[in-house]
Amino acid sequence: MSKPAVLQVSRYPAWDQERLDAAFTVHRWFEAADQEALLGAHGGAIRAIATNGELGADAALIGRLPALEIIAVYGVGYDAVDVAAASARGVRVTNTPDVLTDDVADLAVGMMLAAWRGIVLGDAWVRSGRWAAEGAMPLQRRVSGGRAGVFGLGRIGRAVARRLGAFDMEVAYTSRSPKADAEPAWAYVADPVELARRSDVLFVTLQATAATRRIVGAEVIEAVGPDGLIVNVSRGANVDEGALIRALQSGRLGGAALDVFENEPNVDPRLLDCPNLLLQPHQGSATEATRKAMGQLTFDNLAAHFAGRPLLTPVV
Ligand code: 8YV
């Protein structure tokens, strides 16, 4: 029996690539010199798209694949997939929830620690000889006992909030509604501006949708304020990057730690000159163990689909 044809939109680690190549006839969109020619030659036979959180699959691509049955996303966020276009055609969509939650939460809390304790500065202080030449580095900010806001109490937001308990932080959160599985000590604050106002650090952990675009705008950013910190591990689109840059430049926001950006991987060059800004290259889930689990789950969803078994982690 011939192997199902898969359009591979994003590059995967070698271990995932081998498994995919063994099970499917894989057409590599990401390295095709002529993507039109690839579609012309194979588009009619392609039954699955294998993609990632950043690249997804838009309506135009979905529309070019008449035999498409499933889109498997290597990532929990599927905002880059046109889910409406897929479900209108009965195309299934899967993602990789749960397996990456701890890693993303670890990085979020790590970025807070790094930002407030000046860990990057401290490293440079030793390496550059400033310690020996000038003495101790400037005093930094205490983390333990602070007030944290978690904007979006989904899986990742909850994992962040749980970790903050270990730092004796006061935790409040915003979600569409109070969450039954929130810990009793976590206060529900419906209004994001109010949440920001009462937070020393605001974690942006909400799933990105059209409705959440730039939801962390000037008003929320300025409510975090000149002594506050914003940590974003969700999607760049959830934050108004222009407003964030202006607030950092003018001191209306104390600091930010960003793992995600509006235009990845080409970040706005103005960010590079902003004070008190910690940058990471969208690496929240990027540990070997987690990426292996994500690759396995992506593959298992595809394999289940073609074997006629229930999908493991369907979105639709
Ligand atoms: C990955 C992500 O960077 O899970 C997500 O939504 O954005 C990340 O885990 C990505 O999907 C892998 O390329």
mmCIF file of C-alpha atoms and ligand atoms in Angstrom:
data_model
loop_
_atom_site.group_PDB
_atom_site.id
_atom_site.type_symbol
_atom_site.label_atom_id
_atom_site.label_comp_id
_atom_site.label_asym_id
_atom_site.label_seq_id
_atom_site.Cartn_x
_atom_site.Cartn_y
_atom_site.Cartn_z
ATOM 1 C CA MET A 1 0.000 0.000 0.000
ATOM 2 C CA SER A 2 1.368 3.439 -0.837
ATOM 3 C CA LYS A 3 2.260 5.749 2.020
ATOM 4 C CA PRO A 4 0.040 8.810 2.657
ATOM 5 C CA ALA A 5 1.497 12.027 1.225
ATOM 6 C CA VAL A 6 2.401 14.703 3.792
ATOM 7 C CA LEU A 7 3.345 18.326 3.155
ATOM 8 C CA GLN A 8 6.005 19.208 5.713
ATOM 9 C CA VAL A 9 5.824 22.950 6.278
ATOM 10 C CA SER A 10 8.474 23.339 8.991
ATOM 11 C CA ARG A 11 11.869 21.838 9.605
ATOM 12 C CA TYR A 12 12.033 19.154 12.355
ATOM 13 C CA PRO A 13 14.908 17.636 14.308
ATOM 14 C CA ALA A 14 16.527 14.585 12.685
ATOM 15 C CA TRP A 15 14.780 12.083 14.997
ATOM 16 C CA ASP A 16 11.367 13.366 13.922
ATOM 17 C CA GLN A 17 12.348 13.582 10.297
ATOM 18 C CA GLU A 18 13.427 9.936 10.193
ATOM 19 C CA ARG A 19 10.161 8.729 11.716
ATOM 20 C CA LEU A 20 8.105 10.893 9.358
ATOM 21 C CA ASP A 21 10.062 9.805 6.273
ATOM 22 C CA ALA A 22 9.641 6.137 7.224
ATOM 23 C CA ALA A 23 5.864 6.334 7.568
ATOM 24 C CA PHE A 24 4.853 8.854 4.911
ATOM 25 C CA THR A 25 5.770 10.219 1.501
ATOM 26 C CA VAL A 26 7.055 13.580 2.709
ATOM 27 C CA HIS A 27 7.153 16.692 0.519
ATOM 28 C CA ARG A 28 9.342 19.339 2.125
ATOM 29 C CA TRP A 29 7.667 22.695 1.614
ATOM 30 C CA PHE A 30 10.228 24.519 3.781
ATOM 31 C CA GLU A 31 13.119 23.723 1.470
ATOM 32 C CA ALA A 32 11.363 23.597 -1.910
ATOM 33 C CA ALA A 33 13.074 25.965 -4.317
ATOM 34 C CA ASP A 34 9.818 26.237 -6.254
ATOM 35 C CA GLN A 35 6.814 25.810 -3.961
ATOM 36 C CA GLU A 36 4.379 26.364 -6.844
ATOM 37 C CA ALA A 37 5.951 23.492 -8.762
ATOM 38 C CA LEU A 38 5.747 21.285 -5.665
ATOM 39 C CA LEU A 39 2.048 22.032 -5.341
ATOM 40 C CA GLY A 40 1.503 21.526 -9.072
ATOM 41 C CA ALA A 41 3.168 18.127 -9.001
ATOM 42 C CA HIS A 42 1.910 16.765 -5.661
ATOM 43 C CA GLY A 43 -0.767 19.111 -4.252
ATOM 44 C CA GLY A 44 -3.643 16.904 -5.410
ATOM 45 C CA ALA A 45 -2.332 13.894 -3.470
ATOM 46 C CA ILE A 46 -1.398 15.567 -0.195
ATOM 47 C CA ARG A 47 -3.534 14.280 2.685
ATOM 48 C CA ALA A 48 -1.756 15.858 5.664
ATOM 49 C CA ILE A 49 0.157 18.975 6.626
ATOM 50 C CA ALA A 50 2.854 18.685 9.296
ATOM 51 C CA THR A 51 3.707 22.153 10.576
ATOM 52 C CA ASN A 52 4.699 24.051 13.721
ATOM 53 C CA GLY A 53 3.267 26.765 15.935
ATOM 54 C CA GLU A 54 4.893 29.650 14.126
ATOM 55 C CA LEU A 55 4.241 28.699 10.489
ATOM 56 C CA GLY A 56 0.871 26.958 10.847
ATOM 57 C CA ALA A 57 -1.151 26.687 7.636
ATOM 58 C CA ASP A 58 -3.136 29.552 6.140
ATOM 59 C CA ALA A 59 -6.390 29.447 4.185
ATOM 60 C CA ALA A 60 -4.567 29.862 0.858
ATOM 61 C CA LEU A 61 -2.447 26.757 1.433
ATOM 62 C CA ILE A 62 -5.379 24.737 2.769
ATOM 63 C CA GLY A 63 -7.360 25.777 -0.308
ATOM 64 C CA ARG A 64 -4.666 24.435 -2.631
ATOM 65 C CA LEU A 65 -4.840 20.918 -1.171
ATOM 66 C CA PRO A 66 -8.120 19.254 -2.249
ATOM 67 C CA ALA A 67 -7.286 15.886 -0.622
ATOM 68 C CA LEU A 68 -6.233 17.399 2.723
ATOM 69 C CA GLU A 69 -7.565 15.535 5.781
ATOM 70 C CA ILE A 70 -5.450 16.658 8.739
ATOM 71 C CA ILE A 71 -3.085 19.402 9.901
ATOM 72 C CA ALA A 72 -0.714 18.328 12.704
ATOM 73 C CA VAL A 73 0.902 21.205 14.596
ATOM 74 C CA TYR A 74 4.203 20.667 16.406
ATOM 75 C CA GLY A 75 3.352 23.174 19.146
ATOM 76 C CA VAL A 76 0.510 24.005 21.490
ATOM 77 C CA GLY A 77 -0.376 27.309 19.806
ATOM 78 C CA TYR A 78 -2.334 26.917 16.595
ATOM 79 C CA ASP A 79 -3.094 30.580 15.932
ATOM 80 C CA ALA A 80 -1.135 30.370 12.669
ATOM 81 C CA VAL A 81 -3.518 27.693 11.369
ATOM 82 C CA ASP A 82 -6.712 28.935 9.761
ATOM 83 C CA VAL A 83 -8.883 26.609 11.835
ATOM 84 C CA ALA A 84 -12.094 28.024 10.359
ATOM 85 C CA ALA A 85 -10.918 27.240 6.816
ATOM 86 C CA ALA A 86 -9.844 23.764 7.922
ATOM 87 C CA SER A 87 -13.024 22.848 9.764
ATOM 88 C CA ALA A 88 -15.196 24.225 6.954
ATOM 89 C CA ARG A 89 -13.636 21.495 4.828
ATOM 90 C CA GLY A 90 -13.776 18.837 7.552
ATOM 91 C CA VAL A 91 -9.985 18.940 7.904
ATOM 92 C CA ARG A 92 -8.877 17.895 11.405
ATOM 93 C CA VAL A 93 -6.283 19.919 13.366
ATOM 94 C CA THR A 94 -4.075 18.613 16.181
ATOM 95 C CA ASN A 95 -1.543 20.309 18.484
ATOM 96 C CA THR A 96 0.868 19.270 21.260
ATOM 97 C CA PRO A 97 -0.532 20.455 24.608
ATOM 98 C CA ASP A 98 0.701 19.366 28.067
ATOM 99 C CA VAL A 99 4.094 17.989 27.022
ATOM 100 C CA LEU A 100 5.605 21.493 26.854
ATOM 101 C CA THR A 101 3.808 23.167 29.754
ATOM 102 C CA ASP A 102 6.562 22.766 32.347
ATOM 103 C CA ASP A 103 9.337 23.969 30.064
ATOM 104 C CA VAL A 104 7.498 27.120 29.048
ATOM 105 C CA ALA A 105 6.600 27.877 32.670
ATOM 106 C CA ASP A 106 10.211 27.248 33.751
ATOM 107 C CA LEU A 107 11.474 29.740 31.187
ATOM 108 C CA ALA A 108 8.870 32.338 32.138
ATOM 109 C CA VAL A 109 9.882 32.215 35.798
ATOM 110 C CA GLY A 110 13.561 32.044 34.823
ATOM 111 C CA MET A 111 13.183 35.214 32.778
ATOM 112 C CA MET A 112 11.629 36.991 35.743
ATOM 113 C CA LEU A 113 14.529 35.896 37.944
ATOM 114 C CA ALA A 114 17.073 36.885 35.300
ATOM 115 C CA ALA A 115 15.466 40.281 34.739
ATOM 116 C CA TRP A 116 15.040 41.254 38.379
ATOM 117 C CA ARG A 117 18.276 39.767 39.701
ATOM 118 C CA GLY A 118 20.381 41.084 36.788
ATOM 119 C CA ILE A 119 21.745 37.623 35.959
ATOM 120 C CA VAL A 120 22.844 38.575 32.434
ATOM 121 C CA LEU A 121 24.489 41.765 33.735
ATOM 122 C CA GLY A 122 26.160 39.772 36.509
ATOM 123 C CA ASP A 123 27.742 37.387 34.018
ATOM 124 C CA ALA A 124 29.075 40.308 31.976
ATOM 125 C CA TRP A 125 30.259 42.013 35.176
ATOM 126 C CA VAL A 126 32.543 39.083 35.971
ATOM 127 C CA ARG A 127 33.721 38.433 32.388
ATOM 128 C CA SER A 128 34.512 42.044 31.552
ATOM 129 C CA GLY A 129 36.614 42.548 34.660
ATOM 130 C CA ARG A 130 34.298 45.215 36.055
ATOM 131 C CA TRP A 131 33.989 43.249 39.312
ATOM 132 C CA ALA A 132 37.723 43.432 39.873
ATOM 133 C CA ALA A 133 37.995 47.005 38.575
ATOM 134 C CA GLU A 134 34.869 48.630 40.022
ATOM 135 C CA GLY A 135 33.664 46.327 42.782
ATOM 136 C CA ALA A 136 30.172 44.948 43.267
ATOM 137 C CA MET A 137 27.566 45.311 40.532
ATOM 138 C CA PRO A 138 24.566 47.600 41.132
ATOM 139 C CA LEU A 139 21.992 46.298 43.590
ATOM 140 C CA GLN A 140 19.127 44.408 41.956
ATOM 141 C CA ARG A 141 15.490 43.790 42.773
ATOM 142 C CA ARG A 142 14.050 41.302 45.254
ATOM 143 C CA VAL A 143 11.812 38.614 43.727
ATOM 144 C CA SER A 144 10.387 36.706 46.703
ATOM 145 C CA GLY A 145 7.209 38.062 48.205
ATOM 146 C CA GLY A 146 6.296 40.231 45.189
ATOM 147 C CA ARG A 147 2.910 40.527 43.516
ATOM 148 C CA ALA A 148 2.414 38.597 40.281
ATOM 149 C CA GLY A 149 -0.347 38.797 37.688
ATOM 150 C CA VAL A 150 -0.977 35.905 35.323
ATOM 151 C CA PHE A 151 -2.828 36.973 32.201
ATOM 152 C CA GLY A 152 -4.402 33.740 30.924
ATOM 153 C CA LEU A 153 -4.810 30.854 33.364
ATOM 154 C CA GLY A 154 -4.627 27.976 30.901
ATOM 155 C CA ARG A 155 -2.190 25.096 31.292
ATOM 156 C CA ILE A 156 0.906 27.289 31.051
ATOM 157 C CA GLY A 157 -0.504 30.111 33.177
ATOM 158 C CA ARG A 158 -1.387 27.634 35.905
ATOM 159 C CA ALA A 159 2.086 26.103 35.821
ATOM 160 C CA VAL A 160 3.612 29.590 36.129
ATOM 161 C CA ALA A 161 1.305 30.469 39.034
ATOM 162 C CA ARG A 162 2.164 27.234 40.860
ATOM 163 C CA ARG A 163 5.877 27.995 40.551
ATOM 164 C CA LEU A 164 5.386 31.516 41.876
ATOM 165 C CA GLY A 165 4.016 30.033 45.095
ATOM 166 C CA ALA A 166 7.514 28.729 45.783
ATOM 167 C CA PHE A 167 8.688 32.359 45.787
ATOM 168 C CA ASP A 168 5.962 33.348 48.267
ATOM 169 C CA MET A 169 4.473 35.617 45.631
ATOM 170 C CA GLU A 170 0.940 36.909 45.815
ATOM 171 C CA VAL A 171 -0.774 35.624 42.668
ATOM 172 C CA ALA A 172 -3.755 37.088 40.823
ATOM 173 C CA TYR A 173 -5.014 36.158 37.372
ATOM 174 C CA THR A 174 -7.223 37.241 34.522
ATOM 175 C CA SER A 175 -9.150 34.767 32.415
ATOM 176 C CA ARG A 176 -12.434 34.937 30.559
ATOM 177 C CA SER A 177 -14.041 33.658 33.786
ATOM 178 C CA PRO A 178 -12.855 32.453 37.226
ATOM 179 C CA LYS A 179 -11.263 29.019 36.915
ATOM 180 C CA ALA A 180 -12.560 26.173 39.046
ATOM 181 C CA ASP A 181 -9.084 24.610 39.147
ATOM 182 C CA ALA A 182 -7.337 27.806 40.331
ATOM 183 C CA GLU A 183 -5.763 27.530 43.775
ATOM 184 C CA PRO A 184 -7.809 29.293 46.487
ATOM 185 C CA ALA A 185 -4.981 31.750 47.144
ATOM 186 C CA TRP A 186 -5.043 33.043 43.558
ATOM 187 C CA ALA A 187 -7.288 36.094 43.211
ATOM 188 C CA TYR A 188 -9.445 36.422 40.116
ATOM 189 C CA VAL A 189 -9.339 39.890 38.590
ATOM 190 C CA ALA A 190 -11.593 40.259 35.565
ATOM 191 C CA ASP A 191 -10.097 43.461 34.182
ATOM 192 C CA PRO A 192 -6.589 43.130 32.677
ATOM 193 C CA VAL A 193 -5.789 46.787 33.470
ATOM 194 C CA GLU A 194 -6.707 46.221 37.111
ATOM 195 C CA LEU A 195 -4.624 43.025 37.151
ATOM 196 C CA ALA A 196 -1.672 44.963 35.705
ATOM 197 C CA ARG A 197 -2.106 47.756 38.242
ATOM 198 C CA ARG A 198 -1.833 45.386 41.193
ATOM 199 C CA SER A 199 1.111 43.396 39.739
ATOM 200 C CA ASP A 200 4.848 43.918 40.103
ATOM 201 C CA VAL A 201 5.266 41.375 37.306
ATOM 202 C CA LEU A 202 2.693 40.504 34.646
ATOM 203 C CA PHE A 203 3.038 37.131 32.892
ATOM 204 C CA VAL A 204 1.394 36.965 29.475
ATOM 205 C CA THR A 205 0.364 33.334 29.055
ATOM 206 C CA LEU A 206 -2.875 33.489 27.136
ATOM 207 C CA GLN A 207 -3.635 31.580 23.970
ATOM 208 C CA ALA A 208 -3.444 33.896 20.954
ATOM 209 C CA THR A 209 -6.579 34.387 18.877
ATOM 210 C CA ALA A 210 -7.886 37.179 16.665
ATOM 211 C CA ALA A 211 -9.676 38.544 19.756
ATOM 212 C CA THR A 212 -6.506 38.736 21.878
ATOM 213 C CA ARG A 213 -4.446 40.610 19.284
ATOM 214 C CA ARG A 214 -2.510 43.395 21.100
ATOM 215 C CA ILE A 215 -4.660 42.862 24.187
ATOM 216 C CA VAL A 216 -1.649 43.911 26.224
ATOM 217 C CA GLY A 217 -1.816 47.461 24.874
ATOM 218 C CA ALA A 218 -0.636 50.840 26.152
ATOM 219 C CA GLU A 219 -3.176 50.914 28.980
ATOM 220 C CA VAL A 220 -2.182 47.521 30.403
ATOM 221 C CA ILE A 221 1.526 48.225 29.875
ATOM 222 C CA GLU A 222 1.367 51.559 31.674
ATOM 223 C CA ALA A 223 -0.663 50.017 34.484
ATOM 224 C CA VAL A 224 2.221 47.598 35.109
ATOM 225 C CA GLY A 225 4.152 50.826 35.466
ATOM 226 C CA PRO A 226 7.671 52.212 35.887
ATOM 227 C CA ASP A 227 8.606 49.656 38.557
ATOM 228 C CA GLY A 228 6.921 46.704 36.883
ATOM 229 C CA LEU A 229 7.990 43.883 34.571
ATOM 230 C CA ILE A 230 6.133 42.192 31.700
ATOM 231 C CA VAL A 231 7.103 38.618 30.790
ATOM 232 C CA ASN A 232 5.677 37.281 27.510
ATOM 233 C CA VAL A 233 5.950 33.571 26.665
ATOM 234 C CA SER A 234 2.720 33.317 24.643
ATOM 235 C CA ARG A 235 2.714 35.014 21.234
ATOM 236 C CA GLY A 236 4.121 38.347 20.132
ATOM 237 C CA ALA A 237 0.708 39.249 18.718
ATOM 238 C CA ASN A 238 -0.785 39.388 22.231
ATOM 239 C CA VAL A 239 1.319 42.464 23.024
ATOM 240 C CA ASP A 240 1.337 45.826 21.258
ATOM 241 C CA GLU A 241 5.060 45.833 20.567
ATOM 242 C CA GLY A 242 5.142 49.497 19.486
ATOM 243 C CA ALA A 243 3.473 50.554 22.732
ATOM 244 C CA LEU A 244 5.849 48.326 24.709
ATOM 245 C CA ILE A 245 8.888 49.886 23.033
ATOM 246 C CA ARG A 246 7.629 53.416 23.698
ATOM 247 C CA ALA A 247 6.879 52.593 27.335
ATOM 248 C CA LEU A 248 10.345 51.100 27.877
ATOM 249 C CA GLN A 249 12.047 54.042 26.145
ATOM 250 C CA SER A 250 10.158 56.606 28.216
ATOM 251 C CA GLY A 251 10.423 54.690 31.503
ATOM 252 C CA ARG A 252 6.641 54.273 31.772
ATOM 253 C CA LEU A 253 7.346 50.521 31.989
ATOM 254 C CA GLY A 254 10.160 49.297 34.215
ATOM 255 C CA GLY A 255 11.236 46.265 32.193
ATOM 256 C CA ALA A 256 10.227 43.397 29.932
ATOM 257 C CA ALA A 257 11.356 39.857 29.225
ATOM 258 C CA LEU A 258 10.237 38.526 25.855
ATOM 259 C CA ASP A 259 10.493 35.057 24.346
ATOM 260 C CA VAL A 260 8.067 35.871 21.529
ATOM 261 C CA PHE A 261 7.735 38.754 19.076
ATOM 262 C CA GLU A 262 5.377 40.153 16.481
ATOM 263 C CA ASN A 263 7.751 39.425 13.620
ATOM 264 C CA GLU A 264 9.889 36.356 14.326
ATOM 265 C CA PRO A 265 12.744 35.812 13.810
ATOM 266 C CA ASN A 266 13.282 39.361 12.548
ATOM 267 C CA VAL A 267 12.673 41.309 15.721
ATOM 268 C CA ASP A 268 11.965 45.029 15.570
ATOM 269 C CA PRO A 269 15.448 46.616 15.701
ATOM 270 C CA ARG A 270 14.174 49.277 18.123
ATOM 271 C CA LEU A 271 13.850 46.518 20.718
ATOM 272 C CA LEU A 272 17.605 45.980 20.681
ATOM 273 C CA ASP A 273 18.180 49.485 22.037
ATOM 274 C CA CYS A 274 15.492 49.364 24.718
ATOM 275 C CA PRO A 275 16.598 49.601 28.326
ATOM 276 C CA ASN A 276 15.774 46.830 30.797
ATOM 277 C CA LEU A 277 14.776 44.314 28.183
ATOM 278 C CA LEU A 278 15.678 40.622 28.248
ATOM 279 C CA LEU A 279 15.341 38.833 24.898
ATOM 280 C CA GLN A 280 15.036 35.114 24.141
ATOM 281 C CA PRO A 281 14.691 33.446 20.701
ATOM 282 C CA HIS A 282 11.257 31.787 21.190
ATOM 283 C CA GLN A 283 12.788 28.949 23.139
ATOM 284 C CA GLY A 284 10.072 28.242 25.728
ATOM 285 C CA SER A 285 9.611 24.616 24.677
ATOM 286 C CA ALA A 286 13.123 24.163 23.337
ATOM 287 C CA THR A 287 14.595 21.416 25.486
ATOM 288 C CA GLU A 288 15.580 18.103 23.982
ATOM 289 C CA ALA A 289 13.166 16.117 26.152
ATOM 290 C CA THR A 290 10.194 18.319 25.366
ATOM 291 C CA ARG A 291 10.905 18.679 21.684
ATOM 292 C CA LYS A 292 11.143 14.859 21.456
ATOM 293 C CA ALA A 293 7.773 14.554 23.186
ATOM 294 C CA MET A 294 6.274 17.187 20.866
ATOM 295 C CA GLY A 295 7.605 15.380 17.790
ATOM 296 C CA GLN A 296 6.263 12.061 19.025
ATOM 297 C CA LEU A 297 2.825 13.525 19.696
ATOM 298 C CA THR A 298 2.720 15.244 16.311
ATOM 299 C CA PHE A 299 3.598 11.947 14.665
ATOM 300 C CA ASP A 300 1.204 9.907 16.820
ATOM 301 C CA ASN A 301 -1.684 12.146 15.805
ATOM 302 C CA LEU A 302 -0.880 11.642 12.130
ATOM 303 C CA ALA A 303 -0.429 7.896 12.603
ATOM 304 C CA ALA A 304 -3.715 7.624 14.531
ATOM 305 C CA HIS A 305 -5.550 9.486 11.796
ATOM 306 C CA PHE A 306 -4.282 7.266 9.001
ATOM 307 C CA ALA A 307 -4.934 4.112 11.057
ATOM 308 C CA GLY A 308 -8.528 5.213 11.653
ATOM 309 C CA ARG A 309 -7.966 5.607 15.410
ATOM 310 C CA PRO A 310 -9.147 8.594 17.512
ATOM 311 C CA LEU A 311 -6.792 11.582 17.468
ATOM 312 C CA LEU A 312 -4.783 12.008 20.653
ATOM 313 C CA THR A 313 -4.899 15.797 20.954
ATOM 314 C CA PRO A 314 -7.404 17.234 18.482
ATOM 315 C CA VAL A 315 -8.168 20.939 18.281
ATOM 316 C CA VAL A 316 -11.010 20.298 15.828
HETATM 317 C C1 8YV B 1 7.433 26.133 19.373
HETATM 318 C C2 8YV B 1 5.284 27.147 20.261
HETATM 319 O O1 8YV B 1 8.322 27.171 19.257
HETATM 320 O O2 8YV B 1 4.063 25.394 21.229
HETATM 321 C C3 8YV B 1 4.029 26.476 20.659
HETATM 322 O O3 8YV B 1 2.968 27.055 20.399
HETATM 323 O O4 8YV B 1 5.289 28.240 19.823
HETATM 324 C C4 8YV B 1 6.546 26.435 20.481
HETATM 325 O O5 8YV B 1 6.462 25.351 21.281
HETATM 326 C C5 8YV B 1 7.062 25.737 18.024
HETATM 327 O O6 8YV B 1 5.817 25.327 17.712
HETATM 328 C C6 8YV B 1 8.128 24.809 17.486
HETATM 329 O O7 8YV B 1 8.582 25.298 16.351
#
